[in-house]
Coordinates of C-alpha atoms and ligand atoms in Angstrom, one line a residue:
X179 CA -35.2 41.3 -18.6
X180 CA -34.3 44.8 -19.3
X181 CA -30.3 44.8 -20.7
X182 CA -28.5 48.0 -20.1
X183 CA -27.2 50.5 -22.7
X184 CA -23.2 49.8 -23.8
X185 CA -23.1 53.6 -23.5
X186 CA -25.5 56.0 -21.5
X187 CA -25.0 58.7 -24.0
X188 CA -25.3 57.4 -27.3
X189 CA -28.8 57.6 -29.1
X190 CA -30.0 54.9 -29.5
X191 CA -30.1 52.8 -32.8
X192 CA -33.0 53.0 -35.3
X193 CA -33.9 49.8 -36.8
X194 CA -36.8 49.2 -39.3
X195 CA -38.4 45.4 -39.1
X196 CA -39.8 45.0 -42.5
X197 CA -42.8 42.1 -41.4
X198 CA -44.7 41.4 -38.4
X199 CA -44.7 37.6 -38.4
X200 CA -42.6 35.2 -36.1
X201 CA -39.3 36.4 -37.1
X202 CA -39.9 39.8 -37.6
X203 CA -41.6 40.3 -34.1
X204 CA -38.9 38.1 -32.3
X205 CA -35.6 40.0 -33.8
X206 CA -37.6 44.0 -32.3
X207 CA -38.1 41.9 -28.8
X208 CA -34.4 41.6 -28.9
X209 CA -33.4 44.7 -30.2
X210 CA -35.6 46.5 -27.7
X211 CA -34.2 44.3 -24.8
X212 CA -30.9 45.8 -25.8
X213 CA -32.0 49.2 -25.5
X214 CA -32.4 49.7 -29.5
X215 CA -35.2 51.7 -31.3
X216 CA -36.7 48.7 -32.9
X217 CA -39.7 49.3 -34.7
X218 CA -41.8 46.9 -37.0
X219 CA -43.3 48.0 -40.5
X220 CA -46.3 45.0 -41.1
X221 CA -48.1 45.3 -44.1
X222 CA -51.5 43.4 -43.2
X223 CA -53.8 46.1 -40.7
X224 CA -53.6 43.4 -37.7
X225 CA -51.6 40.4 -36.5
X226 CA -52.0 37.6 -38.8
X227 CA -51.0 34.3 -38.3
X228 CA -52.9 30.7 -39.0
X229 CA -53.9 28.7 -36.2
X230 CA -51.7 25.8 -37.6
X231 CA -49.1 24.3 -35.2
X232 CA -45.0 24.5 -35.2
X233 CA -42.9 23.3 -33.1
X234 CA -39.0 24.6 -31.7
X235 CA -36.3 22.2 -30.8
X236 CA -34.2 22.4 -27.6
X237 CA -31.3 23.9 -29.2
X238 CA -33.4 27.2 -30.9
X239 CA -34.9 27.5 -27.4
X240 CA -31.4 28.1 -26.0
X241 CA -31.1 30.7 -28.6
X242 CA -34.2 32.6 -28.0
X243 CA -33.6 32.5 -24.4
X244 CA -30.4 34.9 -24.9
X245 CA -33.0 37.1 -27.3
X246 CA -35.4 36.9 -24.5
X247 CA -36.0 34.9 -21.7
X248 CA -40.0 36.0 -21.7
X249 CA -39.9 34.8 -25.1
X250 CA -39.1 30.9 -23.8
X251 CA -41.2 31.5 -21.0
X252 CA -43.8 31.9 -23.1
X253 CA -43.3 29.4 -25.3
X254 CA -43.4 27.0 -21.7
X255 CA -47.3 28.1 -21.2
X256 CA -48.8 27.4 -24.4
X257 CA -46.6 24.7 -25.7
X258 CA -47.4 20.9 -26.0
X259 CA -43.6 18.7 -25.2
X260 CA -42.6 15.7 -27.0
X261 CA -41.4 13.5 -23.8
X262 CA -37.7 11.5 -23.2
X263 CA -39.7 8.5 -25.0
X264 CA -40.9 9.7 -28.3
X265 CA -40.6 8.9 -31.8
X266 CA -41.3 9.3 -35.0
X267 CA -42.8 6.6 -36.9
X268 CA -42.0 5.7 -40.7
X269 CA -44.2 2.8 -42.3
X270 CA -44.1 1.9 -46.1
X271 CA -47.2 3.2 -47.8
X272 CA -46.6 1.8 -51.0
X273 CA -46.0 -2.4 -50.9
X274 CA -48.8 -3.8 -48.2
X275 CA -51.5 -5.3 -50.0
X276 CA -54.0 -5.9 -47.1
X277 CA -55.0 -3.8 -44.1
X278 CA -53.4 -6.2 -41.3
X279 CA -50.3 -6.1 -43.4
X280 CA -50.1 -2.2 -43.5
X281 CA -50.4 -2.2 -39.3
X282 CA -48.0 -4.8 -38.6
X283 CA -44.9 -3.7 -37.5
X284 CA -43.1 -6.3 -38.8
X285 CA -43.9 -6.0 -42.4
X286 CA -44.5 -2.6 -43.0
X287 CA -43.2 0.2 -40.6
X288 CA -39.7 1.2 -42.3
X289 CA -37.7 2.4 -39.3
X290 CA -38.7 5.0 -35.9
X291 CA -36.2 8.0 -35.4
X292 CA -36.4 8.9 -31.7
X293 CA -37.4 12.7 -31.5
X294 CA -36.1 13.6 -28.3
X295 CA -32.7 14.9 -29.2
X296 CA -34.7 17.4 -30.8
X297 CA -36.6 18.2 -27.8
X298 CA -39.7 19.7 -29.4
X299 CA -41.8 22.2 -27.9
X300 CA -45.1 22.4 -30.6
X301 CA -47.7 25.3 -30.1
X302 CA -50.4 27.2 -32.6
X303 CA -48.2 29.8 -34.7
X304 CA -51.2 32.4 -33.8
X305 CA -51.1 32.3 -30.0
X306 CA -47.1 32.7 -30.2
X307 CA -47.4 35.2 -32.6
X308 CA -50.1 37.3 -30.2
X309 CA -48.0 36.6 -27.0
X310 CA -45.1 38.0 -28.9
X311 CA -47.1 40.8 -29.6
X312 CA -47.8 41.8 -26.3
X313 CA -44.7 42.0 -25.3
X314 CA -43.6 45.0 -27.4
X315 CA -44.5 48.8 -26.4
X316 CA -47.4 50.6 -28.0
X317 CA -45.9 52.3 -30.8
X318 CA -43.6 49.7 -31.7
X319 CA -45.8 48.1 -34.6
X320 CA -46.9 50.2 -37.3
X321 CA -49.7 48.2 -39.3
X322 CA -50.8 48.6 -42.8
X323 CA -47.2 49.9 -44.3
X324 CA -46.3 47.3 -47.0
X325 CA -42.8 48.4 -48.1
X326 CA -42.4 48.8 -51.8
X327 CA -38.5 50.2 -52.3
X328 CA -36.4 51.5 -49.8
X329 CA -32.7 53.6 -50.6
X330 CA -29.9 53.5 -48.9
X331 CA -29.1 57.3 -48.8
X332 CA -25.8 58.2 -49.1
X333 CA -26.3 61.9 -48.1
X334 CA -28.7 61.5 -45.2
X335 CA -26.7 59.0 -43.8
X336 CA -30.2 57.3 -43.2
X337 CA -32.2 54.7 -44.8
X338 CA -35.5 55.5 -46.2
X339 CA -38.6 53.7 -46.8
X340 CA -41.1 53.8 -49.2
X341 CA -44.6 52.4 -48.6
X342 CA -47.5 51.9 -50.7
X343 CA -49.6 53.9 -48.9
X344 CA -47.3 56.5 -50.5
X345 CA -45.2 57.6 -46.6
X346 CA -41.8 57.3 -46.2
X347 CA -39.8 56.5 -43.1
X348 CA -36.1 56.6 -42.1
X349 CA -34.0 54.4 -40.3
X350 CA -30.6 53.4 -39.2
X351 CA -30.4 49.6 -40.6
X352 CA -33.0 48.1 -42.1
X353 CA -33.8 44.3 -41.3
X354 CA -36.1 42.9 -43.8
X355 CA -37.9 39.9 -42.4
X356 CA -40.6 40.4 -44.6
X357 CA -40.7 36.3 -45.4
X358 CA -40.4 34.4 -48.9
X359 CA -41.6 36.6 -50.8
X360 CA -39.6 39.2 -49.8
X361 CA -39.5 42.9 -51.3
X362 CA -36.5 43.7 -49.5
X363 CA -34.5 40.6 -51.1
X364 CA -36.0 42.2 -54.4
X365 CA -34.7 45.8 -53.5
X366 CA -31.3 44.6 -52.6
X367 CA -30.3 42.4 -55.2
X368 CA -32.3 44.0 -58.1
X369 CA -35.8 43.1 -59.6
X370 CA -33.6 41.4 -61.9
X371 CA -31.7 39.3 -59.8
X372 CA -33.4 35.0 -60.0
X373 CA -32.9 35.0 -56.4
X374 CA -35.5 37.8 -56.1
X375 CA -38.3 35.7 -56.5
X376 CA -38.8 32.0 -54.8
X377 CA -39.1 28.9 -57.1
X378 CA -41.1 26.2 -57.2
X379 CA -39.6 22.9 -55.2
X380 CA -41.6 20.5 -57.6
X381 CA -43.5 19.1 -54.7
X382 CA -47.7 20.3 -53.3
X383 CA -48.9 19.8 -50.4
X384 CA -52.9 19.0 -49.6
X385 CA -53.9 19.5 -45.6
X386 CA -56.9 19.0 -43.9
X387 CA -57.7 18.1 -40.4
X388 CA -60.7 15.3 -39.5
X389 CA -62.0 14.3 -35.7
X390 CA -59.5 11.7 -34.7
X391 CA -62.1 8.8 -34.8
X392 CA -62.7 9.3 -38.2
X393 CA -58.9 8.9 -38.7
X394 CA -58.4 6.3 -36.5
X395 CA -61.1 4.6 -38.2
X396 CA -59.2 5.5 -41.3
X397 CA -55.6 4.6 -40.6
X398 CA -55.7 2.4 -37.2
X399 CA -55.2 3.7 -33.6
X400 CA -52.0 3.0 -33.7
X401 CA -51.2 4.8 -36.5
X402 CA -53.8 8.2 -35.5
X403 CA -52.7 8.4 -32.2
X404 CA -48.9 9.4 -32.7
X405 CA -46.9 11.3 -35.5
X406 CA -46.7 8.7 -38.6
X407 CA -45.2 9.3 -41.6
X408 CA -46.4 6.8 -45.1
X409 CA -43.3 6.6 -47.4
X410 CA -43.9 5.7 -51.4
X411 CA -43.0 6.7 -54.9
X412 CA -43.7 10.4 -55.5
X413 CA -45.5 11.5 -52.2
X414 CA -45.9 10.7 -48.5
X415 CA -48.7 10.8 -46.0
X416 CA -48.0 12.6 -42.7
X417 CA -50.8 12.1 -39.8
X418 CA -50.2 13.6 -36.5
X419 CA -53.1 14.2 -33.5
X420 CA -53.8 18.5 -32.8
X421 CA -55.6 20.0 -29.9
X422 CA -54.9 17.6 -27.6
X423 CA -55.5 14.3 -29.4
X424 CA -58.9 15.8 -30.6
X425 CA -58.5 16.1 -34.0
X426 CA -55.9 14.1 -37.2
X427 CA -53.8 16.2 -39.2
X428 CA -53.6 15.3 -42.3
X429 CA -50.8 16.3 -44.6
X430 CA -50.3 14.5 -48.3
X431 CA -47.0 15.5 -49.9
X432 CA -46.7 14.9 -54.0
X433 CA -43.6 15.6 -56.0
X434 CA -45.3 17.4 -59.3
X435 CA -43.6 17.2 -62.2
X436 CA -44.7 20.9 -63.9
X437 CA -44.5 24.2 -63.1
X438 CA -47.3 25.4 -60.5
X439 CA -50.1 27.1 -62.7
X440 CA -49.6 30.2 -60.3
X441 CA -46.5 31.1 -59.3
X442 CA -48.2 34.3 -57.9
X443 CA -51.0 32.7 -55.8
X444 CA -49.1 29.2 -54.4
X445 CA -52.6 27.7 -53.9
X446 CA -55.0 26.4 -56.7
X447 CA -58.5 25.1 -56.0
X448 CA -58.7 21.3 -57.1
X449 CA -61.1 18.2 -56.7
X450 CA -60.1 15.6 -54.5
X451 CA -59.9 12.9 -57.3
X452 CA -56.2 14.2 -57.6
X453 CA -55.7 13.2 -54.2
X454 CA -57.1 9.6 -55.2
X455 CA -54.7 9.5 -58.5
X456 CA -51.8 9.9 -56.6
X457 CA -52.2 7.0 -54.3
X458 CA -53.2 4.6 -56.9
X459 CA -52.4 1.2 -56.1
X460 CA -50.8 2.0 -52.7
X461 CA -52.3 0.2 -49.6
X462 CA -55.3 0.4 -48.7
X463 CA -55.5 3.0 -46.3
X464 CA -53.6 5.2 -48.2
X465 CA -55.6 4.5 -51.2
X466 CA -58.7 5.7 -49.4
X467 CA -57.0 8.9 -48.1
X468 CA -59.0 11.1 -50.5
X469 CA -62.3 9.9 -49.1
X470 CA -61.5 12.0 -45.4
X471 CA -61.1 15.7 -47.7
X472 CA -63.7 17.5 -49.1
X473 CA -65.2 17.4 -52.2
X474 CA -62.6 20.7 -53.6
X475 CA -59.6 20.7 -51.6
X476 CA -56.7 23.4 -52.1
X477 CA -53.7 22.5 -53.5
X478 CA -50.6 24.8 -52.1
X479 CA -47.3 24.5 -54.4
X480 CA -44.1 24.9 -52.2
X481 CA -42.1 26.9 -52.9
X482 CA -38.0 27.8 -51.6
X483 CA -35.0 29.3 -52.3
X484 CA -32.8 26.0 -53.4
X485 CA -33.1 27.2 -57.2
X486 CA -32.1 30.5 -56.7
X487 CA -29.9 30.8 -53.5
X488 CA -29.3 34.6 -52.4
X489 CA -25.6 35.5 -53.0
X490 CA -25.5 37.7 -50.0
X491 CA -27.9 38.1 -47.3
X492 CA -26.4 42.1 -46.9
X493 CA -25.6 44.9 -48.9
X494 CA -25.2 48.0 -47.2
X495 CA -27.7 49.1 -44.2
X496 CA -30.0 46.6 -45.0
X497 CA -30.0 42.4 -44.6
X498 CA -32.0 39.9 -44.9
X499 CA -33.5 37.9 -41.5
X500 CA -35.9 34.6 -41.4
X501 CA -37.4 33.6 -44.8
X502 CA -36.5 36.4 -46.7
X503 CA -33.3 35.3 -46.5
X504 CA -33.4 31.2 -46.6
X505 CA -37.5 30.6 -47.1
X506 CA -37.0 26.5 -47.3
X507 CA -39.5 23.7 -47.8
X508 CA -40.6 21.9 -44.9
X509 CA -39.2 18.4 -44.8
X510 CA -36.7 19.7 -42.0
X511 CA -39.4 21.6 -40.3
X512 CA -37.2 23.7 -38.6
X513 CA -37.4 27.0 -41.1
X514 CA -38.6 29.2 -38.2
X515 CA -35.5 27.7 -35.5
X516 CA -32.9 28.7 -38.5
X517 CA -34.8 32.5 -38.3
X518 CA -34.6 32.4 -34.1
X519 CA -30.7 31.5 -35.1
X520 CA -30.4 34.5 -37.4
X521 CA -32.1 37.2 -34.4
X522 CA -29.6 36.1 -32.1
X523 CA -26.9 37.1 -34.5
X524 CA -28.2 40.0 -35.4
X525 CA -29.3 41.1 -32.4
X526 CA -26.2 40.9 -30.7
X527 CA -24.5 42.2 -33.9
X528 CA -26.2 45.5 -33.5
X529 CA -25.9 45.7 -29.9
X530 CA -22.0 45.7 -29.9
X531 CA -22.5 48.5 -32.8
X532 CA -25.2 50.5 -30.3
X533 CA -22.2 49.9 -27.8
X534 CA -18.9 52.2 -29.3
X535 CA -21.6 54.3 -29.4
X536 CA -20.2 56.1 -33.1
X537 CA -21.9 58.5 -35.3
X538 CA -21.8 59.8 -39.0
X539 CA -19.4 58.0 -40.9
X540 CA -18.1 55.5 -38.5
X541 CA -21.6 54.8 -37.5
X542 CA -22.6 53.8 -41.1
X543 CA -19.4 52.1 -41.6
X544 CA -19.7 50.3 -38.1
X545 CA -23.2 49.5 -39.1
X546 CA -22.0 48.0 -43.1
X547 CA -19.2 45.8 -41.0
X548 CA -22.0 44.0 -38.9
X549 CA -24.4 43.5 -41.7
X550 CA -21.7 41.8 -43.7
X551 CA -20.1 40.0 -40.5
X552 CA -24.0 38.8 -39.8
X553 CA -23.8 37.9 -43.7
X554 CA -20.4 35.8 -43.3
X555 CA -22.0 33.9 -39.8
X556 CA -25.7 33.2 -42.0
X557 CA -25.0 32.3 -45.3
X558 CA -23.9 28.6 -45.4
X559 CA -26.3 27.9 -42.8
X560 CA -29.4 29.8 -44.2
X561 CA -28.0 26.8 -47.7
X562 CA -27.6 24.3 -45.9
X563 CA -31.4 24.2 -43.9
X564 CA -33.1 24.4 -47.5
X565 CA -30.9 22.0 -49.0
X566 CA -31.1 19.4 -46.8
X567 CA -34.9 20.1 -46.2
X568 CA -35.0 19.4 -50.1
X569 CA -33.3 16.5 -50.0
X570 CA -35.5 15.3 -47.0
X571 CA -38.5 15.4 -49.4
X572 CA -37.1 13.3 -52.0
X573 CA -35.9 10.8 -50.1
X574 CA -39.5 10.7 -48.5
X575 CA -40.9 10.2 -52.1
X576 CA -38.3 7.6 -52.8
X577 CA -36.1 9.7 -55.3
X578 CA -33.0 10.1 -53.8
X579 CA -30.4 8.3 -55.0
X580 CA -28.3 7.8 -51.7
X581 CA -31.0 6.3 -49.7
X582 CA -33.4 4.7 -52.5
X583 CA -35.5 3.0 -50.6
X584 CA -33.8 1.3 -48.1
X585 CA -35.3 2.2 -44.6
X586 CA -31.6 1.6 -43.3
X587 CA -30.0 4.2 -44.9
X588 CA -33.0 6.4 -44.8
X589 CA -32.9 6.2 -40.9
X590 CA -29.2 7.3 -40.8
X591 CA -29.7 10.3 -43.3
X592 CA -32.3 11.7 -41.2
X593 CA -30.4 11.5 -38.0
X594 CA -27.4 12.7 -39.7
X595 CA -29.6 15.9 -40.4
X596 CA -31.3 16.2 -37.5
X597 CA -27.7 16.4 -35.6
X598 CA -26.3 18.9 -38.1
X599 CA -29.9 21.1 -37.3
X600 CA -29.5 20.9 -33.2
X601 CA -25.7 20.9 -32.6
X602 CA -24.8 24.0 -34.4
X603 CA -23.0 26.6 -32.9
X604 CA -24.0 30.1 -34.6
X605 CA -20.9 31.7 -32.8
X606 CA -18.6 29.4 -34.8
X607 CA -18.1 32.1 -37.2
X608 CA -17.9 34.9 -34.3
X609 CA -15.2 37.1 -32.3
X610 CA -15.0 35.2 -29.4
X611 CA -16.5 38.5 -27.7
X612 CA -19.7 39.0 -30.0
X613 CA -20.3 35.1 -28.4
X614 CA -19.6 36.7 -24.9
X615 CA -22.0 39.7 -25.4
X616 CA -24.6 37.2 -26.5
X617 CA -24.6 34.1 -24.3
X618 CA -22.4 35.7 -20.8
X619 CA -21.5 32.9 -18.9
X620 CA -24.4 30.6 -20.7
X621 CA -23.5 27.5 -22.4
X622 CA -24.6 27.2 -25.9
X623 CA -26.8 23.6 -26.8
X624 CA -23.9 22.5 -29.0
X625 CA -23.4 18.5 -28.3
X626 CA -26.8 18.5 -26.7
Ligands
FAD6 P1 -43.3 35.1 -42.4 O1 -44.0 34.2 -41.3 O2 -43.6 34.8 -43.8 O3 -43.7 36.6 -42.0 C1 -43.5 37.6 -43.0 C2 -44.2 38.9 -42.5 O4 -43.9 40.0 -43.4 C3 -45.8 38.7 -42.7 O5 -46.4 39.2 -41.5 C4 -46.1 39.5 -43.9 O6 -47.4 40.0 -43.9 C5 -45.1 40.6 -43.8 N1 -44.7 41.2 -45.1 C6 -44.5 40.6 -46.3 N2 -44.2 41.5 -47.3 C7 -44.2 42.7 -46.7 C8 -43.9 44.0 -47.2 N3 -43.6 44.3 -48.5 N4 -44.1 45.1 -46.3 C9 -44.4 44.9 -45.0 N5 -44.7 43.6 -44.5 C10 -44.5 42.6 -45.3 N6 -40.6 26.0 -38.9 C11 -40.2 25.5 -37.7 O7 -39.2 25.9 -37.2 N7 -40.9 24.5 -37.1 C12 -42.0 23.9 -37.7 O8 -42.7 23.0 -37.2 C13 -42.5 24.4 -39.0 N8 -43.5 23.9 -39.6 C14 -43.9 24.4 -40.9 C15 -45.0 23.9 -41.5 C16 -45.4 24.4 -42.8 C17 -46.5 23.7 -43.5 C18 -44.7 25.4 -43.4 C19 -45.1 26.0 -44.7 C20 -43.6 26.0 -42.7 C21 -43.2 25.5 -41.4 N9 -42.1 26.1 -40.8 C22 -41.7 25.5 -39.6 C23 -41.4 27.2 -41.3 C24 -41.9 28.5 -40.7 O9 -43.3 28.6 -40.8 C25 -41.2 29.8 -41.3 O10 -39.8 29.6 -41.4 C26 -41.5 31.0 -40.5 O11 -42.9 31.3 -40.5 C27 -40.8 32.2 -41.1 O12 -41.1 33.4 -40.4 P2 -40.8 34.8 -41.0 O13 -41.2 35.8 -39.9 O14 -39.4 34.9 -41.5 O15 -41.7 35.0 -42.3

């Protein structure tokens, strides 16, 4: 899948990846594939990654087949597919009094959205992450650099980093995909700046994972054995079956009313009483929900970038890619297909720059233009996904206003979003040419 060089003589572009996780790893495959220097600065010693699943929808896979086709080749072998028939199912948590009442259709489940406009592909974020990973060249991770500053230096015409463990490194463009709590969204809008540090969403989530006859003892096969989400005031219960249909997972939602005691940590240790409080007088089932966690559970506060939006994703050589740039909470579930959307862009971006094949001045100015033009294509967008996803968690908890709690108009918001998320086209915003460079004669999933 080797692309060749827009010009044989030119050196090749240095780029520094700030952050080895999904985004990070994807946007150097690209950059390499395009005959760029791409090389990723991680700050953990190894690959890291949970063994939690995620899933890609149809229209980021047509993306990241113009990164890469390995990377959706890939993706094929170790991905579980939601088929032409599936759906999501919504029931009300809240009003069923009796068991038989809370698994009948006909009283209780709020609405089913069909899920296969969004075409997902689900796999365990660790195994993509690792068959990422061997796809790059030796050499093209370094491990154990956690970046602490970087300048943008004037005189050298080159950026610098600055790690911790006190080395430096320099660089043509710096891409900082260094997630939500970014250092390089720090470093380029000021320590200052409210947007350099996430804020809390006002909603936790508690997760755990049972044997799925313990939850379809729990909930009901029919319930345990597909993707079901409980709907009520203040939270919502979402059960889906893992490694194939072995295990539940179970993920409570809870709006929370005060600031998280730890902005710092986003996980505090709590007993699973809380759990229990929060479902108080719900049905049944969902009452009993506490009784399949342990004893101390852990308590994570999400957290996004609604509050605080960045004002710019790029200033100078350096921008902002993934969830450094648009970390969002995950009612949409598609932060990591928005961060495929941005390494197309800026993949291609850099590529037409590698291709006049400048130097000096014109280089860095060249290089300035397609950080800001990637800024012009990313910023509504990068809004947009963690606005919507916020909005999508209220309406779950029955607290927004538009869609109370009518199952109706709930039904219709989600599709509504779920379009908007699938039939985007990231060129919209682009020179007809930088669309060219990027898809050839391919058709982009817009309308799909
Ligand atoms: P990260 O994954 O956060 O990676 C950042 C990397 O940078 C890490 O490796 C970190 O160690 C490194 N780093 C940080 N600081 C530094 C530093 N100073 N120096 C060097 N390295 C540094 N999205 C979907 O599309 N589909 C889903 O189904 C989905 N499900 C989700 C479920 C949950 C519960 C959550 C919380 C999120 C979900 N998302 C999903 C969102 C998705 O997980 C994120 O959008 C995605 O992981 C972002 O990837 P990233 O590479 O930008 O950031």
């Amino acid at each position: 899948s080797e692309k060749i060089n827009g010009n044989g003589s030119a050196r090749p572009l240095d780029v520094a990846v700030v952050g080895g996780g999904i985004i990070g790893v994807m946007t150097a495959i690209g950059l390499r594939r395009r005959g760029i220097n791409a090389i990723i600065y991680e700050r953990a010693q190894t690959w890291h990654e949970v063994s939690a699943g995620f899933a890609f929808t149809g229209a980021a896979r047509v993306w990241m087949q113009s990164i890469d086709p390995a990377l959706v080749e890939l993706l094929a072998n170790i991905s579980q597919k939601t088929d032409a028939s599936s759906s999501n199912a919504y029931w009300n948590g809240y009003h069923p009094r009796t068991v038989e009442d809370a698994l009948d259709e006909s009283k209780s489940l709020l609405f089913r959205t069909p899920t296969n406009n969004l075409s997902f592909w689900g796999c365990v974020r660790s195994q993509f992450l690792k068959g990422m990973a061997d796809m790059l060249p030796e050499g093209a991770t370094v491990f154990g650099k956690q970046l602490l500053n970087y300048v943008d230096d004037e005189q050298s015409g080159k950026v610098v980093l600055h790690f911790k463990d006190g080395t430096t490194a320099e660089t043509d463009v710096l891409l900082g995909c260094d997630g939500i709590h970014s250092v390089t969204r720090k470093v380029l809008l000021g320590a200052d700046h409210p947007a350099s540090r996430a804020g809390f969403s006002h909603t936790v989530t508690y997760r755990t994972m049972v044997p799925i006859d313990v939850g379809i003892k729990a909930l009901g096969e029919k319930v345990a054995t597909c993707a079901c989400n409980h709907l009520g005031p203040n939270a919502d219960l979402l059960v889906y079956p893992v490694m194939s249909g072995t295990l539940l997972n179970i993920a409570v939602f809870a709006y929370e009313e005060p600031d998280f005691p730890d902005p710092d940590r986003m996980t505090v240790q709590i007993d699973r009483t809380d759990i229990k409080k929060l479902f108080d007088g719900w049905s049944p089932q969902l009452a009993d929900i506490w009784k399949l966690y342990p004893e101390k559970v852990v308590k994570w506060g999400i957290y996004d970038l609604e509050a605080n939006p960045p004002p710019t994703y790029a200033e100078g050589r350096a921008c902002l890619v993934g969830d450094a740039a648009h970390a969002s909470t995950p009612y949409l579930g598609v932060g990591a297909c928005t961060g495929v959307e941005d390494a197309l862009v800026i993949c291609t971006l850099l590529e037409s720059v590698q291709q006049k094949a400048l130097s000096g001045e014109a280089l860095k100015e060249g290089l300035q233009d397609a950080l800001q033009t990637y800024n012009a294509a990313r910023l509504d967008r990068g809004r947009w996904i963690h606005h919507h996803s916020r909005q999508m968690g209220q309406m779950y908890h029955w607290r927004y206003g538009p869609t109370g709690r009518d199952p109706e108009r709930m039904k219709k918001k989600l599709e509504e979003n779920w379009s908007a998320v699938v039939n985007y086209d990231i060129f919209a915003e682009l020179s007809p040419e930088v669309r060219e460079l990027a898809m050839g004669g391919q058709v982009a999933p817009v309308g799909a």
